[in-house]
Coordinates of C-alpha atoms and ligand atoms in Angstrom, one line a residue:
X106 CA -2.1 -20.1 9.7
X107 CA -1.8 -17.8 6.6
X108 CA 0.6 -14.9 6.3
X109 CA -1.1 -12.3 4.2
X110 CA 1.4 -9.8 1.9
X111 CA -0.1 -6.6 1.2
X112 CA 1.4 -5.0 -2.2
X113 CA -1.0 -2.5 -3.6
X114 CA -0.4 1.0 -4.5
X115 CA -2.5 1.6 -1.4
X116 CA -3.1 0.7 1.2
X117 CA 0.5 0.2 1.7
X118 CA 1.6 -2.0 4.8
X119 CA 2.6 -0.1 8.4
X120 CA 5.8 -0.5 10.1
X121 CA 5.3 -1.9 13.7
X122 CA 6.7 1.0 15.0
X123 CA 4.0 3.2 13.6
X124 CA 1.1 0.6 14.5
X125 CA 2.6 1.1 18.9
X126 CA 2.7 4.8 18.2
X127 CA -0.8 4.8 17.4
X128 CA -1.7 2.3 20.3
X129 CA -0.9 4.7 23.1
X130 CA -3.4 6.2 24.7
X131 CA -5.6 8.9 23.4
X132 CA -5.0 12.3 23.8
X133 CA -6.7 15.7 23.2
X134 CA -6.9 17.4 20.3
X135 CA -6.4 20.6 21.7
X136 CA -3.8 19.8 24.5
X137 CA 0.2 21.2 23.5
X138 CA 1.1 17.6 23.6
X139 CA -1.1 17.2 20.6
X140 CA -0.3 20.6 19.5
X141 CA 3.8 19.7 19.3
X142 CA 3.3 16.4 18.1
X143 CA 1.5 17.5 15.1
X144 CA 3.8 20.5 14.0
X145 CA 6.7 17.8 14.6
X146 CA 5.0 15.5 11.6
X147 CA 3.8 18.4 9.4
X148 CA 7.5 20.3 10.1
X149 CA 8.6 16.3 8.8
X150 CA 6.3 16.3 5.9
X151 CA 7.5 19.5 4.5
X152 CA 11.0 17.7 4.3
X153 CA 9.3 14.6 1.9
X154 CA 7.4 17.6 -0.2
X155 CA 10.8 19.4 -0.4
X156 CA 9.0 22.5 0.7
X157 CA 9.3 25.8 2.9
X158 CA 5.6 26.2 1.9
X159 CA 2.9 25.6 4.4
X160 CA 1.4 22.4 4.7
X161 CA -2.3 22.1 5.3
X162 CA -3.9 18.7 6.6
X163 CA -6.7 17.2 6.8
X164 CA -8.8 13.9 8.0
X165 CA -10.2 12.1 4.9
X166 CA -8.3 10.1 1.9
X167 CA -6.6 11.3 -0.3
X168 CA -9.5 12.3 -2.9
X169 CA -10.6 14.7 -0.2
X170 CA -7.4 16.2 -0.5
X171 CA -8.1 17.1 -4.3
X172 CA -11.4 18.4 -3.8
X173 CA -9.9 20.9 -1.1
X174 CA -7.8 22.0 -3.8
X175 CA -10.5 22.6 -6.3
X176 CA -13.1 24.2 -3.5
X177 CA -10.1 26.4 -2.6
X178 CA -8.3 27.9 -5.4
X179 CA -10.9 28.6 -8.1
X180 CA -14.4 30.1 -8.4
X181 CA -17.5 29.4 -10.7
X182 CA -17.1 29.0 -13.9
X183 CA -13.2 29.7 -13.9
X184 CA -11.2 27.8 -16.5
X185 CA -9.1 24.9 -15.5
X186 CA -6.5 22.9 -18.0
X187 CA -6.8 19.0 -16.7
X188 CA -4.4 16.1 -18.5
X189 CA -6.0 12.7 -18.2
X190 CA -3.7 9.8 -18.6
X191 CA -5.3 7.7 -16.6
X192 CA -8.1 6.9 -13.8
X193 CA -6.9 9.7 -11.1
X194 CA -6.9 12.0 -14.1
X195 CA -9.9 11.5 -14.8
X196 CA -11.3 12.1 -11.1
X197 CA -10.0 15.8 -11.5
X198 CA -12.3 16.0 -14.4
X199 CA -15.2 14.6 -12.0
X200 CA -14.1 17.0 -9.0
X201 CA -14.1 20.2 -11.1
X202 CA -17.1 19.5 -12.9
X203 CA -18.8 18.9 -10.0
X204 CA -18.0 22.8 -9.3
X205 CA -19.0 24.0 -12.6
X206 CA -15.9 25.2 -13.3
X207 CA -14.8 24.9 -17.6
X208 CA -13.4 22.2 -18.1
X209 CA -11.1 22.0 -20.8
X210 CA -9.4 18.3 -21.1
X211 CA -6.4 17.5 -22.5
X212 CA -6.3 14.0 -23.0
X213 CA -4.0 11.1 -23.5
X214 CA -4.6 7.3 -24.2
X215 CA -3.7 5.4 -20.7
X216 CA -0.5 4.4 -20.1
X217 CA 0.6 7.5 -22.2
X218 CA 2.2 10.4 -20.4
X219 CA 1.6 14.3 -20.5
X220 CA 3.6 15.6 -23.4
X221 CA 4.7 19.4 -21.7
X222 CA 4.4 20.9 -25.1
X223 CA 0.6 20.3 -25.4
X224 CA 0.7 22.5 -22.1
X225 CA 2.4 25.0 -23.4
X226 CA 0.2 25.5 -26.9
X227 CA -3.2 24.9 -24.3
X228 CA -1.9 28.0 -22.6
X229 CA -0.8 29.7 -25.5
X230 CA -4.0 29.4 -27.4
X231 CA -6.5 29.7 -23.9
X232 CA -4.7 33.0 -21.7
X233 CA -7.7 32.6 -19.5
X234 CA -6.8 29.5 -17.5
X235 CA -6.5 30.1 -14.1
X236 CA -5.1 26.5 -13.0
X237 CA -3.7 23.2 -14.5
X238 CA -4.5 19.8 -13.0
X239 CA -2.3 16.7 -13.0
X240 CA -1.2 13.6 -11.8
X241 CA 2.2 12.4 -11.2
X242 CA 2.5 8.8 -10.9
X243 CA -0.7 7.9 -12.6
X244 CA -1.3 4.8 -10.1
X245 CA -4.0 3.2 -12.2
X246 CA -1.5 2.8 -15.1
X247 CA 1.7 2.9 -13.6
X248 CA 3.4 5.8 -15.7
X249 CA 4.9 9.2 -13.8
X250 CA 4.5 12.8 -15.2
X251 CA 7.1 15.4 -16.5
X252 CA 6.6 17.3 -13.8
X253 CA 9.3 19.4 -13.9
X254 CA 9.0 20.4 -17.0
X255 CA 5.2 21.1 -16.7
X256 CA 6.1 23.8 -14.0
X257 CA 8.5 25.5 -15.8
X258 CA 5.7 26.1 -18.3
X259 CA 3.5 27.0 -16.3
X260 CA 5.5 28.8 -13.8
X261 CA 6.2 31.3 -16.8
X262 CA 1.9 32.1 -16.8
X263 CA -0.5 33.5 -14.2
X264 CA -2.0 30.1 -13.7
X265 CA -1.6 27.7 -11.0
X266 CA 0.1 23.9 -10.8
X267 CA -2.1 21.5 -8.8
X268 CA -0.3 18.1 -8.7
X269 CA -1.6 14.9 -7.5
X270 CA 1.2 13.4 -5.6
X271 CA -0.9 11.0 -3.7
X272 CA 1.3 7.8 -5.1
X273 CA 4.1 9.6 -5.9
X274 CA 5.1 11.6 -2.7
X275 CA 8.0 9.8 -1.1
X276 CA 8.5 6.4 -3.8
X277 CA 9.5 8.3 -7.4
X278 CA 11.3 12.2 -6.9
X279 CA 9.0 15.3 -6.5
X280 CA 10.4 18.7 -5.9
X281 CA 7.7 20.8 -4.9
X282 CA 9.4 24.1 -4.7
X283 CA 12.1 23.6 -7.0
X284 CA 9.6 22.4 -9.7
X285 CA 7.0 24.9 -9.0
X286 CA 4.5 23.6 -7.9
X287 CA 1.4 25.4 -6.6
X288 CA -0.3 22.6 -4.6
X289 CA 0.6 19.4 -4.3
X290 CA -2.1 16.9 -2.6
X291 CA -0.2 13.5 -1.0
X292 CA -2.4 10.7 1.2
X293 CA -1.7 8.6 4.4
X294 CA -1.4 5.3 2.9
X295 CA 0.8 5.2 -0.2
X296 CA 4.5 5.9 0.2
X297 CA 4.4 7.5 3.5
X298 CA 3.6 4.2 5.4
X299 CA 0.9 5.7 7.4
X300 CA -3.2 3.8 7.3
X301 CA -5.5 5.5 5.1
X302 CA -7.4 8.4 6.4
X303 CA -5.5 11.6 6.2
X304 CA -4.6 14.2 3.1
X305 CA -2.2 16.4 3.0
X306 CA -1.9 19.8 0.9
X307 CA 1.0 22.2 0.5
X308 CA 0.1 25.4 -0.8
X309 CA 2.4 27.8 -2.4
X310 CA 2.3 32.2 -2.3
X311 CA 1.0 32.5 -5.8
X312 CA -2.0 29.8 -4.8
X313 CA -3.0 31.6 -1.3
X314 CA -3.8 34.6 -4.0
X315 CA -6.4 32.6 -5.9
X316 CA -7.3 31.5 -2.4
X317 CA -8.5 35.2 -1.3
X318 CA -10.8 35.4 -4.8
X319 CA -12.2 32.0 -4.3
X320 CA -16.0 32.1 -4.2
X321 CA -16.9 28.4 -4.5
X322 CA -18.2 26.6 -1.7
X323 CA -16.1 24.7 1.4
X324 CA -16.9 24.3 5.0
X325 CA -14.8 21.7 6.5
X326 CA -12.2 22.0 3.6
X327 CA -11.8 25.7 4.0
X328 CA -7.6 26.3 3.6
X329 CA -8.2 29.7 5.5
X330 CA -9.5 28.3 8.4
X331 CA -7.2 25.4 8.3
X332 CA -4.0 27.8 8.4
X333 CA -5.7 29.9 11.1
X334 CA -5.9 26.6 13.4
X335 CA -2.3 25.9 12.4
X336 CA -1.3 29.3 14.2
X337 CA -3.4 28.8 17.7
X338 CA -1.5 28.4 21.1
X339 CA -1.3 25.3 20.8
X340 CA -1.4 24.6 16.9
X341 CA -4.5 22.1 16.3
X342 CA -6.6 21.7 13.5
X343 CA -10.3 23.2 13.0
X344 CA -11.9 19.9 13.5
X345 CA -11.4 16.9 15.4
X346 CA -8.5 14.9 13.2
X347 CA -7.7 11.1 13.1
X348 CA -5.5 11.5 16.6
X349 CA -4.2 8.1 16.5
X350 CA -2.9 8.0 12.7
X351 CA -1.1 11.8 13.2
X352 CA 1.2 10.3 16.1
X353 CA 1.5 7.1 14.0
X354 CA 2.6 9.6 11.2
X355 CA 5.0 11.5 13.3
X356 CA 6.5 7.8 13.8
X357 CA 6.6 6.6 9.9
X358 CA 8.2 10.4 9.1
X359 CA 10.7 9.8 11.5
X360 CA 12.0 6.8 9.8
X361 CA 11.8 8.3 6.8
X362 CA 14.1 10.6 7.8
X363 CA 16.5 8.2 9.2
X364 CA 17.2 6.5 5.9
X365 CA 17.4 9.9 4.2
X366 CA 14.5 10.9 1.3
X367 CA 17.3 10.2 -1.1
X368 CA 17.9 6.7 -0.1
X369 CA 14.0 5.8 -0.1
X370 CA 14.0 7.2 -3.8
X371 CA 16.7 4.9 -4.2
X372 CA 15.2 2.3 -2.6
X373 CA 12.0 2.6 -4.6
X374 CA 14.2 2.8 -8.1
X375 CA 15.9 -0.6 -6.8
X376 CA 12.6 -2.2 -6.7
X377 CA 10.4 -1.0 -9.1
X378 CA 14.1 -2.1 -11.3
X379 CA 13.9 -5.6 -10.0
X380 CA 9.7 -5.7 -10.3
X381 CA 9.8 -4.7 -14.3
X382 CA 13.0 -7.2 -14.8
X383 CA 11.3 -10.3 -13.1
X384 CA 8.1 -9.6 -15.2
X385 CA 10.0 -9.1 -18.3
X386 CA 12.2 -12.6 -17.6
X387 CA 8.8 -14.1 -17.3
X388 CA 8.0 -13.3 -21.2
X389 CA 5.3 -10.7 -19.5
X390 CA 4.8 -7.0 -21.0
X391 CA 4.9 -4.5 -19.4
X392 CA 1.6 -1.5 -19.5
X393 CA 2.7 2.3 -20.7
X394 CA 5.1 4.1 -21.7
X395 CA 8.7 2.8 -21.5
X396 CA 11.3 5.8 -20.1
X397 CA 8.7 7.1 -17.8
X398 CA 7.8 4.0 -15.7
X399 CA 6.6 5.1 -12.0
X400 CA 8.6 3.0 -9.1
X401 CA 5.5 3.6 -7.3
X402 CA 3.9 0.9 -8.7
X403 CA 4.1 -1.4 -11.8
X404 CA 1.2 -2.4 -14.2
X405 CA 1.7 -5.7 -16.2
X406 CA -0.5 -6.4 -19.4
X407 CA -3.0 -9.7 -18.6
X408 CA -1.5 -12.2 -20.9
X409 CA -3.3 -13.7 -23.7
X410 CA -6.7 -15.2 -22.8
X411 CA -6.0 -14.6 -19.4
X412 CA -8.0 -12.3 -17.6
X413 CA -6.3 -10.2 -14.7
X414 CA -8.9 -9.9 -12.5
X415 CA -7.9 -14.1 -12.0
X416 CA -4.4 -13.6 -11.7
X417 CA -5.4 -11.0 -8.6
X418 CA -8.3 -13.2 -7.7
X419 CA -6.0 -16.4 -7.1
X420 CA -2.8 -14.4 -6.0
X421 CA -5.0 -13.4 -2.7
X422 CA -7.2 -16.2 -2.5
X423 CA -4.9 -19.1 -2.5
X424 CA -2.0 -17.5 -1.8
X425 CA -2.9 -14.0 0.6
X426 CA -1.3 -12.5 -1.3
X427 CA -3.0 -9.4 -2.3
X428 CA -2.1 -6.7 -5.4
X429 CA -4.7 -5.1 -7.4
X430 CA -6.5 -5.4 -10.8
X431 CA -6.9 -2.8 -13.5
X432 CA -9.3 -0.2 -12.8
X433 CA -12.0 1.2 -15.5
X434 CA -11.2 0.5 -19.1
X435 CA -8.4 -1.3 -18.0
X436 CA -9.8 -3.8 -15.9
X437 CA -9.2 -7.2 -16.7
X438 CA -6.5 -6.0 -19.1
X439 CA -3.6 -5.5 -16.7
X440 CA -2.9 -6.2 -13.2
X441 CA -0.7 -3.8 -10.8
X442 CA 2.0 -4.7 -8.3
X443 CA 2.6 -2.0 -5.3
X444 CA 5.8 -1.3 -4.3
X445 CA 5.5 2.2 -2.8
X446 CA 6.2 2.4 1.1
X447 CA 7.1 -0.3 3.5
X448 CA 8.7 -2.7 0.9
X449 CA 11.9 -4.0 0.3
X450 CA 14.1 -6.8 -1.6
X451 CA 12.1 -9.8 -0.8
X452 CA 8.9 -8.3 -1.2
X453 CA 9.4 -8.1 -4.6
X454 CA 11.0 -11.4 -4.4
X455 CA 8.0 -13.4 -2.8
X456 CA 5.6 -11.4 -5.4
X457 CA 6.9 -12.6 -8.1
X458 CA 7.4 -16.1 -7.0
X459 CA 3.6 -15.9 -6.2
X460 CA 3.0 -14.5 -9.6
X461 CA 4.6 -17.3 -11.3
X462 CA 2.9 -20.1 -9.1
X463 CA -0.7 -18.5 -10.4
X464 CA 0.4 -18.1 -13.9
X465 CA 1.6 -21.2 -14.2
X466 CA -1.8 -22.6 -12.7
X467 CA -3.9 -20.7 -15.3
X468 CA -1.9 -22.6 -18.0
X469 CA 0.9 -19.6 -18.6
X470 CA 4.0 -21.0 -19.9
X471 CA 6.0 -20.4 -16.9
X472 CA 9.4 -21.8 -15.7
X473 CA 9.1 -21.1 -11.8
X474 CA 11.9 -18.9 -10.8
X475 CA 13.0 -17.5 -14.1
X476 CA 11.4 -13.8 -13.1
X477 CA 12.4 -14.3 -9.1
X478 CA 15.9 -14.9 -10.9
X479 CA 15.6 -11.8 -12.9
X480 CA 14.8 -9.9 -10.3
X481 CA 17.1 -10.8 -7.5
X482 CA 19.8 -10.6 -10.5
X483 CA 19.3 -6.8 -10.0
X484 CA 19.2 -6.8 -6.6
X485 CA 22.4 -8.5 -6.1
X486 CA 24.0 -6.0 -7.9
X487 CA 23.1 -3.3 -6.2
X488 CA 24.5 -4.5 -2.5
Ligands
LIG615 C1 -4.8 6.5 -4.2 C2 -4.9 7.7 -5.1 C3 -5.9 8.6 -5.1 C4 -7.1 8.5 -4.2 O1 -6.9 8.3 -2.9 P1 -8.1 7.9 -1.9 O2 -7.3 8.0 -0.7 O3 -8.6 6.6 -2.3 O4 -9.1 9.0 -2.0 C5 -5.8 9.7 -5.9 N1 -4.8 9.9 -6.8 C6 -3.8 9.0 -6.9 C7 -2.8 9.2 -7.9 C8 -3.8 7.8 -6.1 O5 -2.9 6.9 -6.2

């Protein structure tokens, strides 16, 4: 037999206690026992978002999340602010232009993060933008966002902040309210330990305004319809959802709650620590920018003449043990470790041990357990 390790920024593995949950029987969408387990999980998720706002859900990944977001706050032709730093940015480029709304980018080199103060001067110089689009942990290039300081800018204008939190929710800190943030769009299978196939929104007072004026097209994405649903005897949601993966998410809430949102941050700090001192120790650099590094994920530069698609290649072929390769103009380049979710010490441990084995095989200068040493250096000092 092979064990397989799973440890990219999503899918994310699933806890055996969320995989029973979801292998009880089926039950109806629109019976109370649904009803109750479903405001249980979305009553849970408000706790990870660190919000009293509502929280709108839906069946699809994550990107349909974003698109909701775009359908539902904004009409034809309106003005929307969008900072690229990366691969996701970029798909909120892709989303809005595919609803002819204007576009105007503000864009960065990858591995780069937002700097707040081009925010501030895009808003200064263009009053008529009516909603800014950004990512907070950048998964394809393993940087997080100021996002903090980008709502206070923006909290100070008529416009709305639309945050992608799919990676981030729940691995590196996100305070929804307290941060001010209009709508932030999380998915099933990063952090939150749950399989792929559901998106969450949360949608603040100043965003269910733009909602009202919205005049671009939505069926199944509608927020309207979704919060009316929300409010039936019993609460349900417009649309047959993924059953099975909303009890498995009541489940993987639960124990998120049981270690406490500010121990899994923690947690996720610890490892994504140890992760960037074992690649270091092994004479590897590190991609992006260096006081802003995501614990969501980490992205390692290929080393010379060796292309990272092999590294990730080898890692799951000989080894099962799967993380991912660069994505876009990065592929090939760099090579991205997952850490965000179900994870803990000696997963970083036995990924880095892996890594060295492959490195070593490509003809990498490696001396096996120099970055395993490194990293369990830091965790040792943390019990
Ligand atoms: C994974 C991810 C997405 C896309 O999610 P899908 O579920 O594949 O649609 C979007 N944004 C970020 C930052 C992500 O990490």
């Amino acid at each position: 037999m092979r064990k397989e390790y799973l440890m990219t920024p999503g899918p994310t593995p699933v806890p055996s206690e969320v995989l029973l949950a979801q292998a009880k029987p089926m039950i109806h969408h629109r019976a109370p026992v649904y009803g109750e387990a479903m405001v249980k999980a979305l009553e849970d998720l408000k706790y990870v978002f660190q919000t009293k706002n509502d929280v709108l859900m839906f069946t699809s990944s994550g990107t349909g999340g974003m698109e909701s977001a775009v359908v539902n706050l904004f009409s034809s032709g309106d003005k929307v602010l969008v900072a690229v730093t990366g691969n996701f940015g970029e798909r909120w480029v892709k989303i809005s232009n595919t609803y002819g709304l204007n576009v105007v980018k503000l864009e960065y080199d990858w591995g780069q993060k937002v700097d707040p103060n081009d925010i501030a001067s895009a808003l200064e110089k263009e009053k008529d933008i009516k909603g800014i689009l950004i990512t907070h942990s950048e998964t394809s290039t393993g940087v997080v966002n100021d996002v903090e300081e980008i709502g206070k800018i923006v909290a100070a204008t008529p416009a709305v902040l639309v945050v992608d939190a799919i990676s981030g929710i729940g691995a590196c800190e996100l305070k929804t309210d307290d941060w001010k943030c209009d709508v932030v769009i999380a998915g099933s299978q990063k952090a939150l330990m749950i399989p792929p196939g559901l998106a969450f929104a949360s949608v603040s007072e100043k965003a269910w305004k733009l909602v009202d004026d919205s005049n671009l097209p939505k069926f199944y994405f509608d927020y309207k319809t979704s919060r009316n649903a929300l409010k039936k005897t019993p609460p349900q949601t417009p649309y047959t959802p993924a059953v099975s993966t909303i009890i498995g998410m009541g489940e993987a809430l639960k124990m998120i709650k049981e270690e406490g949102l500010e121990h899994v941050l923690k947690r996720h700090q610890l490892l994504g620590n140890a992760c960037r001192a074992g690649i270091k120790a092994l004479g590897l650099e590190l991609f992006g920018e260096e006081d802003q590094r995501a614990n969501s994920v980490t992205a390692i530069k290929s080393p010379e003449g060796i292309n990272g698609q092999d590294v990730v290649k080898i890692m799951r072929e000989e080894y099962g043990m799967t993380i991912a390769g660069g994505q876009s103009k990065v592929k090939g380049k760099i090579f991205r470790i997952g850490h965000c979710g179900y994870y803990d010490k000696f997963d970083i441990v036995a990924v880095l041990a892996c890594l060295e084995m492959v490195l070593k095989s490509l003809g990498y200068p490696v001396q096996l357990g120099k970055g395993v040493a490194a990293a369990t250096a830091v965790l040792e000092k943390a019990m």
